[in-house]
Each structure stands twice: as structure tokens, then as C-alpha cells.
Coordinates of C-alpha atoms and ligand atoms in Angstrom, one line a residue:
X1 CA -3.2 10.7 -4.8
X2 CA 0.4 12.0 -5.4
X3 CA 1.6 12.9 -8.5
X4 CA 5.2 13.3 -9.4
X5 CA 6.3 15.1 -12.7
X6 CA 9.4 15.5 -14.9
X7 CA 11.7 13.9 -17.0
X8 CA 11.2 9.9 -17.0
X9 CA 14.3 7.6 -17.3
X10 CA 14.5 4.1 -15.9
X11 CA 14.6 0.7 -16.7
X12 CA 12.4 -1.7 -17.3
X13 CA 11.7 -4.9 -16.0
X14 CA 11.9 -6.4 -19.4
X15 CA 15.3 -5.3 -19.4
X16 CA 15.1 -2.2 -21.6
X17 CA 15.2 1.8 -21.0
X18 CA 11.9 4.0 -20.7
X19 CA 12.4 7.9 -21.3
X20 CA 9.1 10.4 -21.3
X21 CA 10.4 14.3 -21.1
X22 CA 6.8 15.0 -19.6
X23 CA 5.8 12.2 -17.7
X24 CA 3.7 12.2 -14.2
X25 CA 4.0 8.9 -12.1
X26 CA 0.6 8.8 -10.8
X27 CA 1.1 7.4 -6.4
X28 CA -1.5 5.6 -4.8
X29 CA -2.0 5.8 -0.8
X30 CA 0.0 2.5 -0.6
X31 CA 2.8 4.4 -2.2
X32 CA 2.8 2.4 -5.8
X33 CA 3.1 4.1 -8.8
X34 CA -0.4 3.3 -10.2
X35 CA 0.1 4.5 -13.8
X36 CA 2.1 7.2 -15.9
X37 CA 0.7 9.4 -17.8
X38 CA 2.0 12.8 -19.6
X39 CA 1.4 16.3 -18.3
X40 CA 3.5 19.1 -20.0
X41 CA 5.9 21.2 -17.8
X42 CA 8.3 18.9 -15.4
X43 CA 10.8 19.1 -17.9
X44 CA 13.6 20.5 -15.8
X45 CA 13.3 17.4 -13.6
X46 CA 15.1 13.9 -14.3
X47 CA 13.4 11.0 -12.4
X48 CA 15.5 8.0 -11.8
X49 CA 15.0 5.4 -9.6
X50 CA 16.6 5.2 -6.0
X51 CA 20.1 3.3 -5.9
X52 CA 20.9 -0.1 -4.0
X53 CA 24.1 -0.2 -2.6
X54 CA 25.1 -4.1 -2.8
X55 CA 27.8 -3.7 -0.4
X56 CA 28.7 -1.5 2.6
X57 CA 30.0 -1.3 6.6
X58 CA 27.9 0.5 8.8
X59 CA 30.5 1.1 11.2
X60 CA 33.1 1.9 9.4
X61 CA 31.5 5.1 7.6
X62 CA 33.3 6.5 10.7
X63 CA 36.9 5.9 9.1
X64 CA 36.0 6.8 5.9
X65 CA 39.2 7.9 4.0
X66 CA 42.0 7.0 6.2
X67 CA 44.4 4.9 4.3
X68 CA 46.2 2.5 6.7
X69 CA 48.0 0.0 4.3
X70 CA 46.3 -2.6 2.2
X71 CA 43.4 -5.3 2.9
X72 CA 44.6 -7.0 5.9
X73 CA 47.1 -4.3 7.3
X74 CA 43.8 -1.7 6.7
X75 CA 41.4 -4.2 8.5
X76 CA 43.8 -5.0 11.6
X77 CA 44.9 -1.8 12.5
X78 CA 41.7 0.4 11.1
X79 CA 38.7 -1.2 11.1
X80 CA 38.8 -4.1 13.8
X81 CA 39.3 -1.4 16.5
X82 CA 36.7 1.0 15.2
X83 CA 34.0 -2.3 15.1
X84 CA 35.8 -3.3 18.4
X85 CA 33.1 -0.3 19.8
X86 CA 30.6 0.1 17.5
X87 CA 27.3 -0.9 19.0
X88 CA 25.0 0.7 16.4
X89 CA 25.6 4.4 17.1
X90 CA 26.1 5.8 14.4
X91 CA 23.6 4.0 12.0
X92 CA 20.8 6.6 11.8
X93 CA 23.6 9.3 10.4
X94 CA 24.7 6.6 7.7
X95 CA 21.2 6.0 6.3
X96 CA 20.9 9.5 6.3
X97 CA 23.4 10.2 4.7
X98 CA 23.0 7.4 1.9
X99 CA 19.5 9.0 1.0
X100 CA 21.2 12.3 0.6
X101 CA 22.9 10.2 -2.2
X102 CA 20.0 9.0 -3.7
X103 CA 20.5 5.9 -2.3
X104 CA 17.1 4.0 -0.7
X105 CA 18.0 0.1 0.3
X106 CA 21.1 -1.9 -0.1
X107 CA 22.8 -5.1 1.6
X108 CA 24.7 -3.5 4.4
X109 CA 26.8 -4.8 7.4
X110 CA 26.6 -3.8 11.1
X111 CA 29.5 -4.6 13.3
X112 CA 29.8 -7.7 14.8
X113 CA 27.6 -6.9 18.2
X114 CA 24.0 -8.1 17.9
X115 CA 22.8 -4.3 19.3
X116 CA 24.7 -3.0 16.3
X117 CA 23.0 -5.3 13.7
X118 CA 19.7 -4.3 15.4
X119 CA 20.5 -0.7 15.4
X120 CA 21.0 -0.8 11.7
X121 CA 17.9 -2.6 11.7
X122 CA 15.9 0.1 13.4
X123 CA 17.5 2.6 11.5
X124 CA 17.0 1.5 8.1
X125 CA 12.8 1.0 9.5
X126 CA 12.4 4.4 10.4
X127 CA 13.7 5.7 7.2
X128 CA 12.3 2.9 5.1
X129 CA 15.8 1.9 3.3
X130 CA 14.7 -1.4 2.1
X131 CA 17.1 -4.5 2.0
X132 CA 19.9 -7.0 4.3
X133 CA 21.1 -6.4 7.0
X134 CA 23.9 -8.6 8.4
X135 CA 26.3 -9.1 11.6
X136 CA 29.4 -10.2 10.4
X137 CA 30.2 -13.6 11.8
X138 CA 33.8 -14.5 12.9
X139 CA 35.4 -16.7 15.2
X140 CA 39.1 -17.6 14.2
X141 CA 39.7 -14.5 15.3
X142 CA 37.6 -12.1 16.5
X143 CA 37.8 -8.0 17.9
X144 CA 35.1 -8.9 21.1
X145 CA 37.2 -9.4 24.0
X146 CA 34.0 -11.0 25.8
X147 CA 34.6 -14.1 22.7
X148 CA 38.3 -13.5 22.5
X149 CA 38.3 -15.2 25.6
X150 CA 37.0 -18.1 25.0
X151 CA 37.9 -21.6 23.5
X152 CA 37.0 -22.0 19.7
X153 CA 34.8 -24.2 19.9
X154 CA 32.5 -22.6 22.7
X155 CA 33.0 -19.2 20.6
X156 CA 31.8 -20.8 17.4
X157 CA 28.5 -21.9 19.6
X158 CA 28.4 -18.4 21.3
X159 CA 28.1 -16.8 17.4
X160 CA 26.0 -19.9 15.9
X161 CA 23.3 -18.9 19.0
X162 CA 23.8 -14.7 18.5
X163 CA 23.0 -15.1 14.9
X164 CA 20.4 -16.8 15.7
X165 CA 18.6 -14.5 17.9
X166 CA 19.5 -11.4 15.4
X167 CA 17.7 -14.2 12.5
X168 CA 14.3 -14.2 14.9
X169 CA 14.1 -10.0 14.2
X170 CA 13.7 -10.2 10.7
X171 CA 10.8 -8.2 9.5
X172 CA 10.8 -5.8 6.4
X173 CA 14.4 -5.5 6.3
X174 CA 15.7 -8.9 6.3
X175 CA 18.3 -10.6 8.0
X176 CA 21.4 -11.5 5.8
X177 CA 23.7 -14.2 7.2
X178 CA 26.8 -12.7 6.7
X179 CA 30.5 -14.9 7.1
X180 CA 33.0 -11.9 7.1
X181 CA 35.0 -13.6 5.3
X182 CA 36.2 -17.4 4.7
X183 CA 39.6 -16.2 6.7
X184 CA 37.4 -15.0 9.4
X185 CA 35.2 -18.3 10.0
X186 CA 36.2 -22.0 11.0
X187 CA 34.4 -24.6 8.6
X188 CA 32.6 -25.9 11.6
X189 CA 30.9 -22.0 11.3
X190 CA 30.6 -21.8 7.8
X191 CA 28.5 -25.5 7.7
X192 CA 26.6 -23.4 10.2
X193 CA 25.6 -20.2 8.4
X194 CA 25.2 -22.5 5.2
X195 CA 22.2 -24.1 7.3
X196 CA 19.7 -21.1 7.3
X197 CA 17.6 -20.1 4.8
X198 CA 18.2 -16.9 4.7
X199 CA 20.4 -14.2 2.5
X200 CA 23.8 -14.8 2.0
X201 CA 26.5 -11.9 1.7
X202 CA 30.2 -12.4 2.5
X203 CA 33.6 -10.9 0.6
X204 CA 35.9 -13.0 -2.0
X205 CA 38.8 -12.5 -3.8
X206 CA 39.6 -9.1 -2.7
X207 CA 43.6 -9.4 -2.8
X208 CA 46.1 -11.7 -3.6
X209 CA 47.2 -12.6 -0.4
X210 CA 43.9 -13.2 0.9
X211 CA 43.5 -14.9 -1.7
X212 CA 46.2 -17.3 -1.1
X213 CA 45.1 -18.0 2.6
X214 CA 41.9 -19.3 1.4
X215 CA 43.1 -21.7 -1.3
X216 CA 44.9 -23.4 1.7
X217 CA 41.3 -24.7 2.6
X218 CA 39.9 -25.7 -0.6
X219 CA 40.6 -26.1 -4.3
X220 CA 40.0 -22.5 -4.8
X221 CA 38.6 -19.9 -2.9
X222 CA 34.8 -20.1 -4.0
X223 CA 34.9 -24.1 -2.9
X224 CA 35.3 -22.9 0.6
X225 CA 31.7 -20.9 0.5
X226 CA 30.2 -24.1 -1.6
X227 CA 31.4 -26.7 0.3
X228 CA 29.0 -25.2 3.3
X229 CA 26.1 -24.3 1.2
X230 CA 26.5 -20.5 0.8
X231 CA 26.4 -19.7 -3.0
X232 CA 23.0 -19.7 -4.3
X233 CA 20.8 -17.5 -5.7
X234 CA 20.1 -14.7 -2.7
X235 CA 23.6 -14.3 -2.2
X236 CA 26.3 -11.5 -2.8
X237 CA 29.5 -11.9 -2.9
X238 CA 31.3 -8.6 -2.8
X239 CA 34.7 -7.6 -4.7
X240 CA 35.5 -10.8 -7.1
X241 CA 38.7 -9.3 -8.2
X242 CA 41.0 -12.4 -8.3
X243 CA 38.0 -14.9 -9.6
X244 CA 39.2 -17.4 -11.8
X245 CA 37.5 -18.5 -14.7
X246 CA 35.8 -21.5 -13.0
X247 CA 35.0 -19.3 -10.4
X248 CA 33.3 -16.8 -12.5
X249 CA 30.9 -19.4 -14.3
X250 CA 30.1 -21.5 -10.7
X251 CA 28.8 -18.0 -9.6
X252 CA 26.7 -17.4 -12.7
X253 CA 25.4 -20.7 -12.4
X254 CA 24.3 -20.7 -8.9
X255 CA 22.5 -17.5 -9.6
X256 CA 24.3 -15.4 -7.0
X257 CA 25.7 -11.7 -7.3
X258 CA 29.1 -10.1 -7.3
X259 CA 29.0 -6.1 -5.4
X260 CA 31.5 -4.6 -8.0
X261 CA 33.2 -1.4 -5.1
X262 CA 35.8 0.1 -7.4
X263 CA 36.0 2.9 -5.0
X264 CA 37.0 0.5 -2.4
X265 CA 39.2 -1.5 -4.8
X266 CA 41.0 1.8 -6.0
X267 CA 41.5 2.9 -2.3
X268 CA 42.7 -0.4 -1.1
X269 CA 45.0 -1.1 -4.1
X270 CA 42.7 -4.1 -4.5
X271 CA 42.8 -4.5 -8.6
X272 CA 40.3 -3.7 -11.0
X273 CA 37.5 -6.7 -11.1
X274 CA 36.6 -7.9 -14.9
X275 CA 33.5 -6.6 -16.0
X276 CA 32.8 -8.6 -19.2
X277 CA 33.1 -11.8 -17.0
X278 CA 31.0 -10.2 -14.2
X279 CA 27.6 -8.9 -16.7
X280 CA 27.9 -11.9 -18.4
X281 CA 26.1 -12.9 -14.1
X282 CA 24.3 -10.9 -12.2
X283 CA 26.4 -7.9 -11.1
X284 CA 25.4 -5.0 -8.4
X285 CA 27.5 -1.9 -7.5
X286 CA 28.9 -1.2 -4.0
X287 CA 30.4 1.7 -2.2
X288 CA 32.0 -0.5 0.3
X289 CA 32.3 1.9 2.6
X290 CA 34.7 2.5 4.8
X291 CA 36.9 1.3 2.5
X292 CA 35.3 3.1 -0.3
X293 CA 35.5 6.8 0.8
X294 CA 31.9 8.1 0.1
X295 CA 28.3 6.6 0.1
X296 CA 27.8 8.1 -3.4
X297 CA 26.8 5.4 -5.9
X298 CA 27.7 8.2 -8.4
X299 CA 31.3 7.7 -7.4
X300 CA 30.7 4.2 -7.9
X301 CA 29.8 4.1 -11.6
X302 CA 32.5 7.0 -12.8
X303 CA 35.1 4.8 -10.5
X304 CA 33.9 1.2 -12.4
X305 CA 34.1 3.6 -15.7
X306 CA 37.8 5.5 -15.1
X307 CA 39.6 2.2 -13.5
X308 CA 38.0 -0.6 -16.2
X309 CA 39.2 2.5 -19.0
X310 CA 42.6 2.9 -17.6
X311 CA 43.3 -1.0 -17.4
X312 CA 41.9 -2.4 -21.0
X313 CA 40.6 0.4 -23.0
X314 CA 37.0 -0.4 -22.7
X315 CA 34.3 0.7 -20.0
X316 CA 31.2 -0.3 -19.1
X317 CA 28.5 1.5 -20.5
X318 CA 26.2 4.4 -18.7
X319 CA 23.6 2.0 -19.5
X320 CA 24.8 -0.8 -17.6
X321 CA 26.5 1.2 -14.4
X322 CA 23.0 2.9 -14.1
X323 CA 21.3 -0.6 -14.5
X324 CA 23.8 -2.2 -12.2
X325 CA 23.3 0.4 -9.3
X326 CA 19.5 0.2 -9.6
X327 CA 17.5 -3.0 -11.2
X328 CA 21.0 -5.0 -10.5
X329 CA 21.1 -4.4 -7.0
X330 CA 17.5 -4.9 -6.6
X331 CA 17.4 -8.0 -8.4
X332 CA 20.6 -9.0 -5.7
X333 CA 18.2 -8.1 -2.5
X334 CA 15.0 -9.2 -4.0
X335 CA 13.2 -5.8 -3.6
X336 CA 11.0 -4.7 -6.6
X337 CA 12.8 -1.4 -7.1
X338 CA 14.9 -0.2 -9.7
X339 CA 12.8 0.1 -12.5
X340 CA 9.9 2.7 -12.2
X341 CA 6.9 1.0 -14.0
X342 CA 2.9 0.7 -12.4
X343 CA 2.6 -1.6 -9.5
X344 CA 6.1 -0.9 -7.9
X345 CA 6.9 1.7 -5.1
X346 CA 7.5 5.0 -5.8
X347 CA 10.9 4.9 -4.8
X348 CA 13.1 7.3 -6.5
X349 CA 15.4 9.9 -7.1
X350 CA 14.8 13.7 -8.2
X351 CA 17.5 15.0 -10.4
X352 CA 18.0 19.0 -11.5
X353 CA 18.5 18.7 -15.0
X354 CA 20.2 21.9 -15.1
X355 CA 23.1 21.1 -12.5
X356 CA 23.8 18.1 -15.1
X357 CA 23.6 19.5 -18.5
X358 CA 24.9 22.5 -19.9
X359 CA 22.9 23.0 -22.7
X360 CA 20.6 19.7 -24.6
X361 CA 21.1 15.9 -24.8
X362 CA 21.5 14.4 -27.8
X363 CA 20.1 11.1 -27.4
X364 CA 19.3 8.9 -24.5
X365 CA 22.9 7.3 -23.8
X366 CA 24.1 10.9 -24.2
X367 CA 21.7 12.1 -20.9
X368 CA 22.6 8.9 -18.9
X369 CA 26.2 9.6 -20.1
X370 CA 25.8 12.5 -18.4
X371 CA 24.2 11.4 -15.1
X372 CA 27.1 8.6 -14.9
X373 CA 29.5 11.5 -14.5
X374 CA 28.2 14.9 -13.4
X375 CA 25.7 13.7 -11.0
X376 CA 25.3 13.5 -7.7
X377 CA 24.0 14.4 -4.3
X378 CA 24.5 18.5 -5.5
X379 CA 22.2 17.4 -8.0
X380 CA 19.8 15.8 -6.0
X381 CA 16.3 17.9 -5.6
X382 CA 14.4 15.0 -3.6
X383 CA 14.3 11.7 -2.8
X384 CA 11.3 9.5 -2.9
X385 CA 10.4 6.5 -0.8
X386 CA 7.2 4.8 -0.9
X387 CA 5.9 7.6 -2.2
X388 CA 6.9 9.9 0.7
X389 CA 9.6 12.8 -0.1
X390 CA 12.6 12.6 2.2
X391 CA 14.0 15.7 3.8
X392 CA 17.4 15.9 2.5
X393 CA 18.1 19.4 4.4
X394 CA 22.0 18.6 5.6
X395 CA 24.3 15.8 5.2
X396 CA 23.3 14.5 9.1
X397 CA 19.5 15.7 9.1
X398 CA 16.6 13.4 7.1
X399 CA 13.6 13.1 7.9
X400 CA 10.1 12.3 6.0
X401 CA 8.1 15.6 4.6
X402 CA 4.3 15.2 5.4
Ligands
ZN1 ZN1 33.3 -5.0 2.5

């Protein structure tokens, strides 16, 4: 058996926080924690639970921090040509480099090439990242000249039958059925993707302009996913920025999540997304990269913190940004990870106390203060999965230790 010492701070399932300075999660050969007990000594070590990322591109970590204009500008002259030849190459390097983060599962999106969504998929295996994986689906228009050349309706088919031969692969990382977005997708598509059973994750609301483009095919931009079946409880709808208040409670009610990706939303111009609306639901924190410039979750919470601060005066607390980028974005994928209690995997993050805090803690909020804004991948001794300690030797080389 395992054991793993330090400094204890997660949530809980019941929806509080758990701190032990000297605690020692106890691993069994399954890699659950089987119990937690004390041992004196591992003080100089915070363990926190792993981060979901609720919402990123696996392509387009490859244009990370290029500006090229806002939303639709960004996405025509950026990202469509970088997708336009991603088969899956450079997925091993991006879940790589999210563990070096402390990241360990997530809802992510390959490009829109089946071998890409199946790279991802093999990827995410291998280094046991945990969650969705999804091909985005369009056919209005689309960046594959082999589709591109086609009539609608015959391309519509050619995606209905690809996504379902990427649905058949679904193993331990599942399958998300993933509209790009509504501007993306014919109704006749939408219906389509509404008909499996499977995860839902798609944008909404991102900017005003897109915004308006959608409204021309329903009452609001929300109706368009509900009219074919695609907000429900497994589903994540990422940014949320121009939600109306109707909006805002239909999503609550069906049980679904918004990705908050303020780093994203600050790189794009996007807006800043309400956050009392969006915890009054279930909310989950995403980089959004390649809009969003780093696969840091870290970066995430300070962004949500800064940009909510700088528009109304108030910010989400380090309580909830911690809880949104773990138990949140667990809850989202339906992985039982983000709060490290007996019977769930030892899945986690090791933090150096000392590259955090200069000097003691006052009180609990004061130490997850502190995580919130001076932590990150420098700060990272080791990451967890199952159990099993990840390598985290350079920002493109991770591998499992023995
Ligand atoms: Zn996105």
C-alpha cells in the first residue's frame, strides 16, 4: 500500500472543506484512497485534489496567444486553418502539459477529424486524464475540404455517420457529442446530436454578435440547443457571457453546467460572465485554450477573481474558484474526483508549501487565498493519478513513475 503525506485540503462531498496539517491518505492497489489517518512530518506539503478543465481545444494549444481579432474574426482566420490540419498530433504534448498544471481530466475538444478525436482519446488513456472527449460537429460551414465539397445535406449525413463511428470507441474516457456551436450546425444536425445519449458540450453566448446570429433561429439563443434535445443534465455549455435571465434559470433547471474561461473571455474581449447568476447552477472553470493562453487552471481562478473585481467590486471567493475547478468540474463530467475522501481515486495534486507562503496562514480561507493566487505549476511537486505519481520532468516530457 501507498501512503501519501502532508498538508490535507479539499472538499467534501457534502459540500464543505476538510484541512489536516499532518494527514496520510492511505492508497490501495486499485488506486483509492482507503482511509486517512495522521502521521506527523508532511507538513511542508499541501495536498489538493487534481483540476478538471471543463472546457478546452486540443488543437489549438498550438496557437496559444496569438491575438487575431475577436470571436469570429479569431476563429476564421486563426483557428479554422490550424484545425484545417490537425489530425491528433499534438495531443500527447497537451495532456502533458495539463498535468504539469495539476490538471488530471476535463471535457476537451479534438479537431473536427475523427483520427484527431481518437488521438485525444488515446492520449488521455495512456496518461489516465479522466473525462469527454468530443469532435466538433459542423456542417453550415466547415474547414474539411473533403465535406466542403459536398451538398448540405449529404454533408450533414457524412458528420451524423462520423460521429457515430467516433460514439462506438467510447471506453473510460467518454465520448461527448459536441455541436461547435449553434452557428456552426443546421437544425437538421442539431435534432441529430440531440438523439444520443451521450455527453453534451457546445459554446453559448460568447459575444454579442454571435449572439445575434443565433437569435435569428429561435427565441433566444438557449431555445436553439432545447429545441433539439441538448440541455440536460451531462451537459456543458461553455462561456455564458450574454445569458439572459431566462436563460440562466432554464440551465439551472435542466441540471446542466456553464465552463466559466475568463482567460479566454479576457483574451477575446468576450465580457466578463455573471458569477452570482452562474453558482446559483452548477458552474466549472475552463481554460479554453487556445483562446485562453495557458492550460493553468491557476490562471483561471485569479483571471474569474481580477476580471469579476474590476467589473462590480465583488469576486468569487478562493473557496468557490478552488471548488469550481475541482468538485465543480467533476460533478460536470461525472468523475468522482475532486474531493479527496476514502473510496475515491487518489487523484491529486502536490503543492510546496514554501513556494506559496512566505511565512504562516492564518486561517483556512487565508491558505486557499493563497493557492488562488500564488500557485501554480512552479509550485507543483507531483501529481497523482490513480494513485500513481506522474513524472512532471519538462513542460513536453510525462510519464508514470513506477
Ligand atoms: Zn471553446
Amino acid at each position: 500500500m501507498r501512503s501519501i503525506r502532508g498538508h490535507l485540503l479539499t472538499p467534501t462531498s457534502r459540500g464543505s472543506w476538510r484541512e489536516e496539517r499532518d494527514a496520510v491518505l492511505h492508497v490501495g492497489a486499485d488506486g483509492r484512497i482507503e482511509s486517512i489517518g495522521r502521521s506527523a512530518g508532511g507538513g511542508r506539503h499541501l495536498l489538493v485534489p487534481g483540476f478538471v478543465d471543463a472546457h478546452a481545444h486540443v488543437p489549438q494549444h498550438a496557437i496559444c496567444g496569438v491575438p487575431a481579432g475577436r470571436l469570429l474574426e479569431w476563429l476564421r482566420r486563426l483557428v479554422f486553418p490550424r484545425e484545417a490540419r490537425d489530425r491528433g498530433e499534438g495531443a500527447e504534448r497537451f495532456f502533458r502539459e495539463a498535468l504539469r498544471h495539476g490538471t488530471v481530466a476535463g471535457a476537451f475538444y479534438s479537431s473536427a477529424w475523427p483520427e484527431s478525436a481518437e488521438a485525444c482519446r488515446a492520449a488521455m488513456e495512456r496518461l489516465g486524464v479522466r473525462g469527454w472527449i468530443g469532435m466538433p460537429l459542423m456542417d453550415l460551414f466547415t474547414y474539411r475540404p473533403d465535406l466542403a465539397r459536398l451538398p448540405l445535406r449529404a454533408r450533414t449525413r457524412r458528420v451524423i455517420g462520423e460521429l457515430e463511428s467516433v460514439l462506438r470507441r467510447d471506453g473510460r474516457v467518454r465520448t461527448a457529442v459536441t455541436p461547435r456551436f449553434a452557428l456552426s450546425c443546421s437544425d437538421e444536425l442539431l435534432e441529430a446530436a440531440g438523439s444520443f445519449p451521450q455527453p453534451v458540450q457546445t459554446h453559448i453566448s460568447e459575444q454579442p454578435d454571435e449572439v445575434s446570429a443565433a437569435r435569428r433561429r429561435g427565441r433566444d439563443y438557449l431555445a436553439v440547443y432545447e429545441r433539439a434535445g441538448l440541455v440536460r443534465r451531462e451537459s456543458i455549455y461553455a462561456h455564458g457571457i450574454w445569458l439572459t435571465a431566462s436563460e440562466w434559470t432554464r440551465l439551472r433547471r435542466a441540471g446542466a453546467t456553464v465552463a466559466h474561461c475568463p482567460t479566454s473571455n479576457l483574451f477575446l474581449g468576450s465580457g466578463v460572465m455573471d458569477w452570482k447568476a452562474a453558482w446559483k447552477g452548477h458552474v466549472a472553470l475552463g481554460t479554453d485554450v487556445g483562446a485562453g493562453p495557458s492550460l493553468s487552471m491557476y490562471d483561471v481562478m485569479r483571471a474569474s477573481w481580477a476580471s469579476h473585481l474590476a467589473k462590480s467590486g465583488t469576486a468569487p471567493s478562493a473557496r468557490m474558484l478552488l471548488e469550481a475547478a475541482t468538485v465543480g468540474g467533476a460533478c460536470a463530467i461525472g468523475e468522482p474526483l475532486g474531493c479527496l475522501e476514502p473510496g475515491r481515486p487518489a487523484t491529486l495534486q502536490v503543492l510546496d508549501r514554501d513556494a506559496i507562503l512566505a511565512g504562516e496562514a492564518d486561517s483556512l480561507d487565508d491558505l486557499l487565498s493563497r493557492i488562488v493566487h500564488r500557485g501554480g505549476a512552479h509550485a507543483i511537486r507531483a501529481v497523482y493519478v490513480d494513485g500513481k505519481k506522474v513524472k512532471l520532468a519538462t513542460a513536453s516530457g510525462a510519464r508514470y513513475e513506477s
